[in-house]
Amino acid sequence: MEILIINSGSSSLKYQLVDSTTGEAKAKGVADRIGIDGSFVKYVAVKNGKEVEVKKEQPIPNHEVAMDIVTTLLTDPEVGVIKNPEDIKAIGHRTVHGGEKFVQPTIITDEVIAEIERLIPISPLHNPASLEGIRAAQKLFTKATHVGVFDTAFHQTMPARAYRYAIPNEYYEKYGLRSYGFHGTSHKFVDAEARKYLNNPYLKNITIHLGNGASMAAVNQEGKCIDTSMGLTPLDGLIMGTRSGQLDPSVVFFLVEQLGLSLDQVKNLLNKKSGMIGLTGYSDARDVAALYRSGDANAALCYEMYGYRVRKFIGAYTAALNGVDSIVFTAGLGEHDALTRSFACKEMEFFGIKLDEKKNEELNHPTKPVEIQAADSRVKILIIPTNEEWQIAKEVVGLVK
């Protein structure tokens, strides 16, 4: 079955038409800069064995218009891959925050929409965008079953000792203030791929999703997440492209009380001006790597800090799992930046983690799972390309068959 996957952001709408059996993308692209000057739609498809690409620059005032343009391209006689919207039987909506209620893919109903709306106060950046995409797709694909696949779902197996904050109980009980974790679809996909590749369903596995946003998860022998690095929001945990990651909350008090910043300014500072960009002036690891190789001290410190934070979580999760069999690198940096992996694995011999630097360089950019550990490493070190769209498609098919 072919599943249309929608990933709706505040100013973008990414889409893929995926074969749920093979993971092949029949068409994919993005409507970008929605509601902003310079908006455009990119569309790439395979038709009659040939790749076709279309890019249109045009005003896109909202997600409904974006979805209409995407639908027109999908059904276009020249470049389209379906005849009409009724050909789409199921749509998987990547939905960032599902709270405690949504622990598995869920068919979207009015009640589900109301619950996603209820979660907006703890996900003000992501859930409104998800709702925009859902409503836009529902208007155009009236015959399809719409399914929400939640980024937080995989982490809902965490025990209370891992997800609760040590603040008064009422803030959890009334307002749901706790750690939820994100990137769950990616963590779930690569964890399952690792178990299949290593032919071991009982792995103690640490998954490391390193992109512009970055997170880690500890997955036990039953394949259940028992801890993850992001918290109430995607700001917590690892250093990221523009996010600070873990810091003392008193930094916020200092910025407000001593420097006179507003809460909105602090939110912007920690989410958009910190992390790699705060340390080096660049949020793209390729730029930071070029600086590092030129001998730039800030870039060197950035890599040291980035790798050190990953290693601290590996140590913590090894303790939480009472041992570790494998660690998995995935996503943009995890799959394509050998330097990041090198810093993340150094001085970890005590844990049985030893990288083969030659393999790490030579097996960069893999298209399938590869091993990059040294011959005497007790722990497997894998690079596994993530495929969140395929994971979403598989979960949607399981619900609508």
PDB file of N, CA and C in Angstrom, residues 174-217:
ATOM      1  N   LYS A 174      -1.663  18.124  37.382  1.00  0.00           N
ATOM      2  CA  LYS A 174      -2.599  19.071  36.771  1.00  0.00           C
ATOM      3  C   LYS A 174      -2.173  19.507  35.379  1.00  0.00           C
ATOM      4  N   TYR A 175      -0.870  19.635  35.170  1.00  0.00           N
ATOM      5  CA  TYR A 175      -0.399  20.269  33.939  1.00  0.00           C
ATOM      6  C   TYR A 175       0.470  19.360  33.064  1.00  0.00           C
ATOM      7  N   GLY A 176       0.772  18.162  33.547  1.00  0.00           N
ATOM      8  CA  GLY A 176       1.540  17.229  32.743  1.00  0.00           C
ATOM      9  C   GLY A 176       2.998  17.596  32.551  1.00  0.00           C
ATOM     10  N   LEU A 177       3.581  18.332  33.503  1.00  0.00           N
ATOM     11  CA  LEU A 177       4.988  18.717  33.385  1.00  0.00           C
ATOM     12  C   LEU A 177       5.874  17.523  33.729  1.00  0.00           C
ATOM     13  N   ARG A 178       6.505  16.961  32.721  1.00  0.00           N
ATOM     14  CA  ARG A 178       7.345  15.771  32.838  1.00  0.00           C
ATOM     15  C   ARG A 178       8.211  15.686  31.594  1.00  0.00           C
ATOM     16  N   SER A 179       9.106  14.749  31.559  1.00  0.00           N
ATOM     17  CA  SER A 179       9.888  14.483  30.355  1.00  0.00           C
ATOM     18  C   SER A 179       9.081  13.603  29.413  1.00  0.00           C
ATOM     19  N   TYR A 180       8.996  13.989  28.151  1.00  0.00           N
ATOM     20  CA  TYR A 180       8.281  13.216  27.144  1.00  0.00           C
ATOM     21  C   TYR A 180       9.227  12.596  26.114  1.00  0.00           C
ATOM     22  N   GLY A 181      10.250  13.339  25.714  1.00  0.00           N
ATOM     23  CA  GLY A 181      11.163  12.842  24.694  1.00  0.00           C
ATOM     24  C   GLY A 181      10.597  13.024  23.293  1.00  0.00           C
ATOM     25  N   PHE A 182      11.497  13.079  22.302  1.00  0.00           N
ATOM     26  CA  PHE A 182      11.094  13.308  20.917  1.00  0.00           C
ATOM     27  C   PHE A 182      11.956  12.452  19.980  1.00  0.00           C
ATOM     28  N   HIS A 183      11.790  12.632  18.679  1.00  0.00           N
ATOM     29  CA  HIS A 183      12.471  11.795  17.674  1.00  0.00           C
ATOM     30  C   HIS A 183      12.130  10.321  17.856  1.00  0.00           C
ATOM     31  N   GLY A 184      11.000  10.024  18.489  1.00  0.00           N
ATOM     32  CA  GLY A 184      10.680   8.641  18.817  1.00  0.00           C
ATOM     33  C   GLY A 184      10.546   7.737  17.606  1.00  0.00           C
ATOM     34  N   THR A 185      10.034   8.268  16.492  1.00  0.00           N
ATOM     35  CA  THR A 185       9.883   7.448  15.288  1.00  0.00           C
ATOM     36  C   THR A 185      11.239   7.009  14.761  1.00  0.00           C
ATOM     37  N   SER A 186      12.211   7.912  14.790  1.00  0.00           N
ATOM     38  CA  SER A 186      13.572   7.580  14.344  1.00  0.00           C
ATOM     39  C   SER A 186      14.226   6.581  15.291  1.00  0.00           C
ATOM     40  N   HIS A 187      14.138   6.824  16.587  1.00  0.00           N
ATOM     41  CA  HIS A 187      14.722   5.895  17.565  1.00  0.00           C
ATOM     42  C   HIS A 187      14.125   4.498  17.411  1.00  0.00           C
ATOM     43  N   LYS A 188      12.820   4.438  17.232  1.00  0.00           N
ATOM     44  CA  LYS A 188      12.151   3.143  17.096  1.00  0.00           C
ATOM     45  C   LYS A 188      12.629   2.422  15.842  1.00  0.00           C
ATOM     46  N   PHE A 189      12.757   3.153  14.736  1.00  0.00           N
ATOM     47  CA  PHE A 189      13.162   2.543  13.467  1.00  0.00           C
ATOM     48  C   PHE A 189      14.571   1.969  13.562  1.00  0.00           C
ATOM     49  N   VAL A 190      15.538   2.775  14.018  1.00  0.00           N
ATOM     50  CA  VAL A 190      16.923   2.294  14.009  1.00  0.00           C
ATOM     51  C   VAL A 190      17.164   1.235  15.081  1.00  0.00           C
ATOM     52  N   ASP A 191      16.422   1.292  16.181  1.00  0.00           N
ATOM     53  CA  ASP A 191      16.555   0.234  17.181  1.00  0.00           C
ATOM     54  C   ASP A 191      16.107  -1.103  16.596  1.00  0.00           C
ATOM     55  N   ALA A 192      14.971  -1.098  15.909  1.00  0.00           N
ATOM     56  CA  ALA A 192      14.492  -2.340  15.287  1.00  0.00           C
ATOM     57  C   ALA A 192      15.454  -2.831  14.214  1.00  0.00           C
ATOM     58  N   GLU A 193      16.022  -1.903  13.431  1.00  0.00           N
ATOM     59  CA  GLU A 193      16.984  -2.274  12.398  1.00  0.00           C
ATOM     60  C   GLU A 193      18.245  -2.881  13.021  1.00  0.00           C
ATOM     61  N   ALA A 194      18.681  -2.345  14.155  1.00  0.00           N
ATOM     62  CA  ALA A 194      19.867  -2.885  14.830  1.00  0.00           C
ATOM     63  C   ALA A 194      19.619  -4.313  15.301  1.00  0.00           C
ATOM     64  N   ARG A 195      18.464  -4.573  15.878  1.00  0.00           N
ATOM     65  CA  ARG A 195      18.136  -5.916  16.360  1.00  0.00           C
ATOM     66  C   ARG A 195      18.080  -6.909  15.201  1.00  0.00           C
ATOM     67  N   LYS A 196      17.521  -6.447  14.078  1.00  0.00           N
ATOM     68  CA  LYS A 196      17.443  -7.306  12.893  1.00  0.00           C
ATOM     69  C   LYS A 196      18.842  -7.552  12.315  1.00  0.00           C
ATOM     70  N   TYR A 197      19.629  -6.497  12.185  1.00  0.00           N
ATOM     71  CA  TYR A 197      20.961  -6.608  11.588  1.00  0.00           C
ATOM     72  C   TYR A 197      21.887  -7.496  12.428  1.00  0.00           C
ATOM     73  N   LEU A 198      21.834  -7.324  13.738  1.00  0.00           N
ATOM     74  CA  LEU A 198      22.693  -8.103  14.629  1.00  0.00           C
ATOM     75  C   LEU A 198      22.081  -9.454  15.000  1.00  0.00           C
ATOM     76  N   ASN A 199      20.880  -9.719  14.489  1.00  0.00           N
ATOM     77  CA  ASN A 199      20.191 -10.982  14.755  1.00  0.00           C
ATOM     78  C   ASN A 199      20.097 -11.254  16.257  1.00  0.00           C
ATOM     79  N   ASN A 200      19.718 -10.201  16.986  1.00  0.00           N
ATOM     80  CA  ASN A 200      19.609 -10.300  18.438  1.00  0.00           C
ATOM     81  C   ASN A 200      18.431  -9.454  18.902  1.00  0.00           C
ATOM     82  N   PRO A 201      17.295 -10.075  19.210  1.00  0.00           N
ATOM     83  CA  PRO A 201      16.137  -9.302  19.655  1.00  0.00           C
ATOM     84  C   PRO A 201      16.253  -8.799  21.091  1.00  0.00           C
ATOM     85  N   TYR A 202      17.323  -9.195  21.783  1.00  0.00           N
ATOM     86  CA  TYR A 202      17.431  -8.868  23.204  1.00  0.00           C
ATOM     87  C   TYR A 202      18.559  -7.892  23.497  1.00  0.00           C
ATOM     88  N   LEU A 203      18.832  -7.001  22.583  1.00  0.00           N
ATOM     89  CA  LEU A 203      19.906  -6.022  22.750  1.00  0.00           C
ATOM     90  C   LEU A 203      19.627  -5.041  23.886  1.00  0.00           C
ATOM     91  N   LYS A 204      20.680  -4.674  24.580  1.00  0.00           N
ATOM     92  CA  LYS A 204      20.678  -3.445  25.370  1.00  0.00           C
ATOM     93  C   LYS A 204      21.313  -2.402  24.455  1.00  0.00           C
ATOM     94  N   ASN A 205      20.489  -1.476  23.983  1.00  0.00           N
ATOM     95  CA  ASN A 205      20.872  -0.635  22.849  1.00  0.00           C
ATOM     96  C   ASN A 205      20.735   0.848  23.197  1.00  0.00           C
ATOM     97  N   ILE A 206      21.694   1.651  22.743  1.00  0.00           N
ATOM     98  CA  ILE A 206      21.616   3.104  22.896  1.00  0.00           C
ATOM     99  C   ILE A 206      21.552   3.717  21.507  1.00  0.00           C
ATOM    100  N   THR A 207      20.463   4.397  21.210  1.00  0.00           N
ATOM    101  CA  THR A 207      20.278   5.015  19.904  1.00  0.00           C
ATOM    102  C   THR A 207      20.612   6.502  19.999  1.00  0.00           C
ATOM    103  N   ILE A 208      21.348   7.001  19.002  1.00  0.00           N
ATOM    104  CA  ILE A 208      21.890   8.361  19.043  1.00  0.00           C
ATOM    105  C   ILE A 208      21.496   9.077  17.755  1.00  0.00           C
ATOM    106  N   HIS A 209      20.457   9.889  17.827  1.00  0.00           N
ATOM    107  CA  HIS A 209      19.931  10.636  16.684  1.00  0.00           C
ATOM    108  C   HIS A 209      20.579  12.023  16.700  1.00  0.00           C
ATOM    109  N   LEU A 210      21.513  12.249  15.767  1.00  0.00           N
ATOM    110  CA  LEU A 210      22.254  13.508  15.736  1.00  0.00           C
ATOM    111  C   LEU A 210      21.962  14.249  14.436  1.00  0.00           C
ATOM    112  N   GLY A 211      21.127  15.256  14.524  1.00  0.00           N
ATOM    113  CA  GLY A 211      20.851  16.133  13.401  1.00  0.00           C
ATOM    114  C   GLY A 211      20.914  17.560  13.898  1.00  0.00           C
ATOM    115  N   ASN A 212      20.193  18.477  13.242  1.00  0.00           N
ATOM    116  CA  ASN A 212      20.121  19.834  13.771  1.00  0.00           C
ATOM    117  C   ASN A 212      19.489  19.810  15.153  1.00  0.00           C
ATOM    118  N   GLY A 213      18.500  18.915  15.327  1.00  0.00           N
ATOM    119  CA  GLY A 213      18.022  18.531  16.645  1.00  0.00           C
ATOM    120  C   GLY A 213      18.664  17.197  16.986  1.00  0.00           C
ATOM    121  N   ALA A 214      18.948  16.960  18.243  1.00  0.00           N
ATOM    122  CA  ALA A 214      19.684  15.745  18.608  1.00  0.00           C
ATOM    123  C   ALA A 214      19.134  15.167  19.906  1.00  0.00           C
ATOM    124  N   SER A 215      19.052  13.824  19.939  1.00  0.00           N
ATOM    125  CA  SER A 215      18.581  13.169  21.154  1.00  0.00           C
ATOM    126  C   SER A 215      19.103  11.743  21.209  1.00  0.00           C
ATOM    127  N   MET A 216      19.040  11.168  22.397  1.00  0.00           N
ATOM    128  CA  MET A 216      19.471   9.793  22.610  1.00  0.00           C
ATOM    129  C   MET A 216      18.396   9.045  23.374  1.00  0.00           C
ATOM    130  N   ALA A 217      18.416   7.715  23.230  1.00  0.00           N
ATOM    131  CA  ALA A 217      17.458   6.882  23.957  1.00  0.00           C
ATOM    132  C   ALA A 217      18.136   5.608  24.422  1.00  0.00           C
TER     133      ALA A 217
END
